[in-house]
């Protein structure tokens, strides 16, 4: 009888303890959600360490904050940011594999190239899944993307964070469509998202956001046949947007110019875009509170540059030489000595 009372007491205490934890989880979730938006996101935006931000903060916070969907409403505004970072982390893995495909083709190793391509597709699929979730969280936070009218992007703190979140969510949604195409459309992201994102981009001030909204719209015009209005000139709009970004020290629009050229197999324009990214990245006018965005632009341009170098020469862009290309007169590799590496 004594043992029965003892175990009953233990059971009651455990139940009360678990109930108490349940009471703590909800306010903890709300506090962490607000802390992430108010402090962690601005801290990450000002960071200059892209790898730590995407593969550290992005992966860790996505899982932690996602788990609070079990006890409070899904923290969509937070998760669209953290999953955007997590997608960049997996995309970097895919890009490394794509570069190995080019190197093995350059060296005549077809089997190795085929294996690298499969690895790249696996990482592209993971990236597409994460970016599709960003699209869903963007719609959960701000309503139908590209629907009637524009969302209210003012927030309770009186900051511009929701405008930036909406811009990031819109841009990442388009990237998700492209990632899924690279993964043989195995995720099944609806391709009309690109056209909807193009319309949604016009809810943002092009001058305030470094020319990115108009650059994104122009890319959609180039990528989705029949989507451009009559008389529209996508390349002229991309040129104006890249110039705005360059003047303001933000390399995102020049990067989108280079990316659009890559998508159109226009190598001459692609090189111009890469050069503008390098020039903007190295300018003295970079907005320090958004440093990570310039790091993203530099990394994407470096990947495009690496593809050009790898296909031609079998190696990546030389260190700190973004904006130079194979065959440039000042890029002689005659001083390369393999014995220095032994």
CSV table of C-alpha atoms in Angstrom, one decimal:
chain,number,residue,atom,x,y,z
A,1,UNK,CA,0.0,0.0,0.0
A,2,UNK,CA,2.9,2.3,0.9
A,3,UNK,CA,4.4,1.8,-2.6
A,4,UNK,CA,1.1,2.5,-4.3
A,5,UNK,CA,0.9,5.9,-2.6
A,6,UNK,CA,4.5,6.5,-3.5
A,7,UNK,CA,4.1,5.9,-7.2
A,8,UNK,CA,0.9,7.8,-7.3
A,9,UNK,CA,2.7,10.8,-5.8
A,10,UNK,CA,5.5,10.4,-8.4
A,11,UNK,CA,2.9,10.2,-11.2
A,12,UNK,CA,1.1,13.3,-10.0
A,13,UNK,CA,4.3,15.3,-9.7
A,14,UNK,CA,5.3,14.3,-13.2
A,15,UNK,CA,2.0,15.3,-14.6
A,16,UNK,CA,2.2,18.7,-12.9
A,17,UNK,CA,5.8,19.1,-14.1
A,18,UNK,CA,4.8,18.3,-17.7
A,19,UNK,CA,1.8,20.6,-17.5
A,20,UNK,CA,4.1,23.3,-16.2
A,21,UNK,CA,6.5,22.9,-19.1
A,22,UNK,CA,3.5,23.2,-21.5
A,23,UNK,CA,2.7,26.6,-19.9
A,24,UNK,CA,6.3,27.7,-20.3
A,25,UNK,CA,6.7,26.6,-24.0
A,26,UNK,CA,4.1,29.1,-25.4
A,27,UNK,CA,5.6,32.3,-23.9
A,28,UNK,CA,9.1,31.0,-24.7
A,29,UNK,CA,8.1,30.5,-28.3
A,30,UNK,CA,6.7,34.1,-28.6
A,31,UNK,CA,9.8,35.6,-26.9
A,32,UNK,CA,12.2,33.7,-29.1
A,33,UNK,CA,10.2,34.6,-32.2
A,34,UNK,CA,10.3,38.3,-31.3
A,35,UNK,CA,14.0,38.1,-30.3
A,36,UNK,CA,14.9,36.5,-33.6
A,37,UNK,CA,13.1,39.2,-35.6
A,38,UNK,CA,14.3,42.1,-33.4
A,39,UNK,CA,17.9,41.0,-32.8
A,40,UNK,CA,19.1,37.8,-34.6
A,41,UNK,CA,17.9,38.8,-38.1
A,42,UNK,CA,19.5,42.3,-37.9
A,43,UNK,CA,22.7,40.8,-36.5
A,44,UNK,CA,22.8,38.3,-39.4
A,45,UNK,CA,22.2,41.0,-41.9
A,46,UNK,CA,25.2,42.9,-40.7
A,47,UNK,CA,27.4,39.9,-40.7
A,48,UNK,CA,30.3,39.5,-43.1
A,49,UNK,CA,30.6,35.7,-42.6
A,50,UNK,CA,28.3,34.1,-45.2
A,51,UNK,CA,29.1,30.5,-44.4
A,52,UNK,CA,28.5,30.9,-40.6
A,53,UNK,CA,25.3,32.8,-41.3
A,54,UNK,CA,23.8,30.4,-43.8
A,55,UNK,CA,25.0,27.1,-42.6
A,56,UNK,CA,25.1,28.0,-38.9
A,57,UNK,CA,22.3,30.5,-38.1
A,58,UNK,CA,20.1,29.3,-41.0
A,59,UNK,CA,20.2,25.6,-40.3
A,60,UNK,CA,20.1,25.9,-36.5
A,61,UNK,CA,17.3,28.5,-36.1
A,62,UNK,CA,15.1,26.9,-38.8
A,63,UNK,CA,14.8,23.7,-36.8
A,64,UNK,CA,14.5,25.5,-33.4
A,65,UNK,CA,11.9,28.0,-34.5
A,66,UNK,CA,10.1,25.5,-36.6
A,67,UNK,CA,9.6,23.3,-33.5
A,68,UNK,CA,7.5,26.1,-31.9
A,69,UNK,CA,4.9,25.5,-34.6
A,70,UNK,CA,3.8,22.7,-32.3
A,71,UNK,CA,2.8,25.1,-29.5
A,72,UNK,CA,2.1,28.5,-31.1
A,73,UNK,CA,1.0,29.7,-34.6
A,74,UNK,CA,3.8,29.0,-37.1
A,75,UNK,CA,6.3,31.9,-36.9
A,76,UNK,CA,6.2,32.4,-40.6
A,77,UNK,CA,8.0,35.8,-40.7
A,78,UNK,CA,11.0,34.3,-38.9
A,79,UNK,CA,11.0,31.0,-40.8
A,80,UNK,CA,11.0,32.6,-44.2
A,81,UNK,CA,14.3,34.3,-43.2
A,82,UNK,CA,15.9,31.3,-41.6
A,83,UNK,CA,14.9,28.9,-44.4
A,84,UNK,CA,16.2,31.4,-47.0
A,85,UNK,CA,19.6,31.1,-45.2
A,86,UNK,CA,19.4,27.3,-45.0
A,87,UNK,CA,18.6,27.1,-48.7
A,88,UNK,CA,21.7,29.2,-49.5
A,89,UNK,CA,23.7,26.7,-47.4
A,90,UNK,CA,22.5,23.7,-49.4
A,91,UNK,CA,22.8,25.6,-52.7
A,92,UNK,CA,26.5,26.1,-52.0
A,93,UNK,CA,26.9,22.3,-51.8
A,94,UNK,CA,25.1,22.0,-55.2
A,95,UNK,CA,27.3,24.7,-56.7
A,96,UNK,CA,30.4,22.9,-55.6
A,97,UNK,CA,29.2,19.7,-57.3
A,98,UNK,CA,28.3,21.6,-60.5
A,99,UNK,CA,31.8,22.9,-60.6
A,100,UNK,CA,33.2,19.4,-60.2
A,101,UNK,CA,31.1,18.3,-63.2
A,102,UNK,CA,32.8,21.0,-65.3
A,103,UNK,CA,36.3,20.1,-64.0
A,104,UNK,CA,35.8,16.4,-64.7
A,105,UNK,CA,34.4,17.1,-68.2
A,106,UNK,CA,37.4,19.4,-68.8
A,107,UNK,CA,39.7,16.5,-67.8
A,108,UNK,CA,37.7,13.9,-69.8
A,109,UNK,CA,36.5,12.0,-66.7
A,110,UNK,CA,32.9,11.4,-67.8
A,111,UNK,CA,31.9,8.9,-65.1
A,112,UNK,CA,33.1,11.2,-62.4
A,113,UNK,CA,31.2,14.1,-64.0
A,114,UNK,CA,28.0,12.0,-64.1
A,115,UNK,CA,28.4,11.2,-60.4
A,116,UNK,CA,29.0,14.8,-59.5
A,117,UNK,CA,25.9,15.8,-61.5
A,118,UNK,CA,23.7,13.4,-59.5
A,119,UNK,CA,25.2,14.9,-56.2
A,120,UNK,CA,24.4,18.4,-57.5
A,121,UNK,CA,20.8,17.4,-58.3
A,122,UNK,CA,20.3,16.0,-54.8
A,123,UNK,CA,21.5,19.2,-53.2
A,124,UNK,CA,19.3,21.2,-55.7
A,125,UNK,CA,16.3,19.2,-54.6
A,126,UNK,CA,17.0,20.0,-50.9
A,127,UNK,CA,17.4,23.6,-51.9
A,128,UNK,CA,14.1,23.6,-53.8
A,129,UNK,CA,12.3,22.1,-50.9
A,130,UNK,CA,13.6,24.8,-48.5
A,131,UNK,CA,12.8,27.6,-51.0
A,132,UNK,CA,9.3,26.2,-51.5
A,133,UNK,CA,8.8,26.5,-47.8
A,134,UNK,CA,9.9,30.1,-48.0
A,135,UNK,CA,7.3,30.8,-50.6
A,136,UNK,CA,4.6,29.2,-48.4
A,137,UNK,CA,5.7,31.2,-45.3
A,138,UNK,CA,5.8,34.4,-47.4
A,139,UNK,CA,2.2,33.8,-48.3
A,140,UNK,CA,1.3,32.9,-44.8
A,141,UNK,CA,2.8,36.1,-43.5
A,142,UNK,CA,1.8,38.5,-46.2
A,143,UNK,CA,-1.0,36.9,-48.2
A,144,UNK,CA,-1.2,35.7,-51.8
A,145,UNK,CA,2.0,36.5,-53.7
A,146,UNK,CA,1.2,38.7,-56.7
A,147,UNK,CA,-2.5,38.8,-55.8
A,148,UNK,CA,-4.8,41.7,-55.9
A,149,UNK,CA,-3.2,44.7,-54.3
A,150,UNK,CA,-0.2,44.9,-52.1
A,151,UNK,CA,0.2,43.6,-48.5
A,152,UNK,CA,0.5,46.0,-45.5
A,153,UNK,CA,4.3,46.0,-44.9
A,154,UNK,CA,4.3,48.3,-41.9
A,155,UNK,CA,5.1,46.6,-38.6
A,156,UNK,CA,4.6,47.1,-34.9
A,157,UNK,CA,8.2,48.2,-34.4
A,158,UNK,CA,8.1,50.9,-37.0
A,159,UNK,CA,11.0,49.4,-38.9
A,160,UNK,CA,11.5,48.4,-42.5
A,161,UNK,CA,12.0,44.8,-41.6
A,162,UNK,CA,8.8,43.5,-43.2
A,163,UNK,CA,9.5,45.2,-46.5
A,164,UNK,CA,12.9,43.5,-46.5
A,165,UNK,CA,11.3,40.2,-45.5
A,166,UNK,CA,8.8,40.5,-48.3
A,167,UNK,CA,11.6,41.3,-50.8
A,168,UNK,CA,13.6,38.3,-49.6
A,169,UNK,CA,10.6,36.0,-49.7
A,170,UNK,CA,9.7,37.1,-53.2
A,171,UNK,CA,13.2,36.7,-54.6
A,172,UNK,CA,13.7,33.3,-52.9
A,173,UNK,CA,10.4,32.1,-54.4
A,174,UNK,CA,11.7,32.7,-57.9
A,175,UNK,CA,15.0,31.0,-57.0
A,176,UNK,CA,13.0,28.0,-55.8
A,177,UNK,CA,11.4,27.5,-59.2
A,178,UNK,CA,14.9,27.6,-60.8
A,179,UNK,CA,16.3,25.1,-58.1
A,180,UNK,CA,13.4,22.7,-58.8
A,181,UNK,CA,14.2,22.9,-62.6
A,182,UNK,CA,17.8,21.9,-61.8
A,183,UNK,CA,16.4,19.0,-59.7
A,184,UNK,CA,14.4,17.7,-62.7
A,185,UNK,CA,11.2,19.3,-61.2
A,186,UNK,CA,11.1,16.5,-58.6
A,187,UNK,CA,9.7,18.9,-56.0
A,188,UNK,CA,6.9,20.1,-58.2
A,189,UNK,CA,7.0,23.8,-57.4
A,190,UNK,CA,4.3,25.6,-59.5
A,191,UNK,CA,6.1,27.5,-62.2
A,192,UNK,CA,3.5,30.3,-62.2
A,193,UNK,CA,5.2,31.4,-58.9
A,194,UNK,CA,7.8,33.3,-61.0
A,195,UNK,CA,5.2,35.5,-62.8
A,196,UNK,CA,3.4,36.1,-59.5
A,197,UNK,CA,6.7,37.1,-57.8
A,198,UNK,CA,7.4,39.5,-60.7
A,199,UNK,CA,4.1,41.3,-60.0
A,200,UNK,CA,4.7,41.2,-56.2
A,201,UNK,CA,8.1,42.9,-56.7
A,202,UNK,CA,6.3,46.1,-57.7
A,203,UNK,CA,4.9,46.4,-54.2
A,204,UNK,CA,8.3,47.7,-53.2
A,205,UNK,CA,10.1,50.9,-53.8
A,206,UNK,CA,12.8,50.3,-56.4
A,207,UNK,CA,15.1,53.1,-55.2
A,208,UNK,CA,14.8,52.2,-51.6
A,209,UNK,CA,15.8,48.6,-52.2
A,210,UNK,CA,18.8,49.1,-54.4
A,211,UNK,CA,17.1,48.4,-57.8
A,212,UNK,CA,16.3,44.8,-56.8
A,213,UNK,CA,12.5,44.9,-57.4
A,214,UNK,CA,12.8,46.1,-61.0
A,215,UNK,CA,15.7,43.7,-61.7
A,216,UNK,CA,13.6,40.8,-60.4
A,217,UNK,CA,10.6,41.9,-62.6
A,218,UNK,CA,12.9,42.1,-65.7
A,219,UNK,CA,14.3,38.6,-65.0
A,220,UNK,CA,10.8,37.2,-64.9
A,221,UNK,CA,10.1,38.9,-68.2
A,222,UNK,CA,13.1,37.2,-69.7
A,223,UNK,CA,12.4,33.8,-68.2
A,224,UNK,CA,8.7,33.5,-68.7
A,225,UNK,CA,7.7,33.8,-72.4
A,226,UNK,CA,4.8,36.2,-73.0
A,227,UNK,CA,4.9,37.7,-69.5
A,228,UNK,CA,6.4,41.1,-70.5
A,229,UNK,CA,4.0,43.9,-71.2
A,230,UNK,CA,4.1,45.4,-74.7
A,231,UNK,CA,7.1,47.7,-75.2
A,232,UNK,CA,9.0,46.4,-72.2
A,233,UNK,CA,12.7,46.2,-72.5
A,234,UNK,CA,14.1,43.7,-69.9
A,235,UNK,CA,17.7,44.4,-70.5
A,236,UNK,CA,17.3,48.2,-70.3
A,237,UNK,CA,15.4,47.7,-67.0
A,238,UNK,CA,18.2,45.4,-65.7
A,239,UNK,CA,20.8,48.0,-66.8
A,240,UNK,CA,19.0,50.8,-64.9
A,241,UNK,CA,18.6,48.6,-61.8
A,242,UNK,CA,22.2,47.5,-61.8
A,243,UNK,CA,23.3,51.1,-62.0
A,244,UNK,CA,21.1,52.0,-59.0
A,245,UNK,CA,22.6,49.2,-57.0
A,246,UNK,CA,26.1,50.2,-58.0
A,247,UNK,CA,25.6,53.8,-56.9
A,248,UNK,CA,24.2,52.7,-53.6
A,249,UNK,CA,26.9,50.1,-52.9
A,250,UNK,CA,24.6,47.1,-53.0
A,251,UNK,CA,25.6,44.4,-55.4
A,252,UNK,CA,22.3,42.4,-55.6
A,253,UNK,CA,20.9,44.1,-58.7
A,254,UNK,CA,24.3,43.8,-60.6
A,255,UNK,CA,24.3,40.1,-59.5
A,256,UNK,CA,20.8,39.6,-60.9
A,257,UNK,CA,22.0,41.2,-64.2
A,258,UNK,CA,24.8,38.6,-64.4
A,259,UNK,CA,22.4,35.8,-63.4
A,260,UNK,CA,19.9,36.9,-66.1
A,261,UNK,CA,22.7,36.8,-68.7
A,262,UNK,CA,23.8,33.4,-67.6
A,263,UNK,CA,20.2,32.2,-67.9
A,264,UNK,CA,20.2,33.6,-71.5
A,265,UNK,CA,23.6,32.1,-72.3
A,266,UNK,CA,24.8,35.7,-73.0
A,267,UNK,CA,28.4,35.4,-71.8
A,268,UNK,CA,29.4,38.9,-72.8
A,269,UNK,CA,26.6,40.4,-70.6
A,270,UNK,CA,27.4,37.9,-67.9
A,271,UNK,CA,31.0,39.1,-67.6
A,272,UNK,CA,29.8,42.7,-67.5
A,273,UNK,CA,27.5,41.8,-64.6
A,274,UNK,CA,30.3,39.9,-62.7
A,275,UNK,CA,32.6,42.9,-63.2
A,276,UNK,CA,29.9,45.2,-61.7
A,277,UNK,CA,29.4,43.0,-58.7
A,278,UNK,CA,33.2,43.0,-58.0
A,279,UNK,CA,33.3,46.8,-58.4
A,280,UNK,CA,30.3,47.4,-56.2
A,281,UNK,CA,31.5,44.9,-53.6
A,282,UNK,CA,34.8,46.7,-53.3
A,283,UNK,CA,33.3,50.2,-53.2
A,284,UNK,CA,33.3,52.4,-50.1
A,285,UNK,CA,29.6,53.0,-50.1
A,286,UNK,CA,28.4,49.6,-49.0
A,287,UNK,CA,25.6,49.7,-46.4
A,288,UNK,CA,27.2,48.1,-43.4
A,289,UNK,CA,23.8,47.1,-41.8
A,290,UNK,CA,23.1,44.9,-44.9
A,291,UNK,CA,26.6,43.5,-45.3
A,292,UNK,CA,25.5,39.9,-45.7
A,293,UNK,CA,23.4,40.8,-48.8
A,294,UNK,CA,26.6,42.0,-50.5
A,295,UNK,CA,28.3,38.8,-49.4
A,296,UNK,CA,25.4,36.8,-51.1
A,297,UNK,CA,25.8,38.8,-54.3
A,298,UNK,CA,29.6,38.3,-54.3
A,299,UNK,CA,29.2,34.6,-53.7
A,300,UNK,CA,26.7,34.1,-56.5
A,301,UNK,CA,28.8,36.1,-58.9
A,302,UNK,CA,31.9,34.2,-57.9
A,303,UNK,CA,30.1,30.9,-58.7
A,304,UNK,CA,29.2,32.2,-62.2
A,305,UNK,CA,32.8,33.3,-62.6
A,306,UNK,CA,34.1,29.9,-61.4
A,307,UNK,CA,32.0,28.2,-64.0
A,308,UNK,CA,33.7,30.3,-66.7
A,309,UNK,CA,37.1,29.6,-65.3
A,310,UNK,CA,36.5,25.9,-64.7
A,311,UNK,CA,35.2,25.2,-68.2
A,312,UNK,CA,38.1,27.0,-69.8
A,313,UNK,CA,41.0,26.3,-67.5
A,314,UNK,CA,40.0,23.5,-65.1
A,315,UNK,CA,40.1,25.6,-61.9
A,316,UNK,CA,38.1,28.2,-60.1
A,317,UNK,CA,38.5,32.0,-60.2
A,318,UNK,CA,42.0,32.9,-58.8
A,319,UNK,CA,41.9,34.3,-55.2
A,320,UNK,CA,40.5,37.8,-54.9
A,321,UNK,CA,40.4,38.1,-58.7
A,322,UNK,CA,36.6,38.3,-59.3
A,323,UNK,CA,36.1,40.4,-62.4
A,324,UNK,CA,38.9,38.8,-64.3
A,325,UNK,CA,38.4,36.0,-66.9
A,326,UNK,CA,40.4,33.4,-68.7
A,327,UNK,CA,42.3,34.8,-71.6
A,328,UNK,CA,42.7,38.3,-70.0
A,329,UNK,CA,46.1,39.7,-70.8
A,330,UNK,CA,46.9,40.3,-67.1
A,331,UNK,CA,45.9,36.8,-66.1
A,332,UNK,CA,49.0,34.9,-67.3
A,333,UNK,CA,49.6,31.8,-65.3
A,334,UNK,CA,53.1,31.3,-66.6
A,335,UNK,CA,54.4,32.0,-63.1
A,336,UNK,CA,52.5,29.0,-61.7
A,337,UNK,CA,54.9,26.4,-60.3
A,338,UNK,CA,53.4,23.1,-59.3
A,339,UNK,CA,56.4,22.3,-57.0
A,340,UNK,CA,55.3,25.2,-54.8
A,341,UNK,CA,52.4,23.0,-53.7
A,342,UNK,CA,54.4,19.9,-52.9
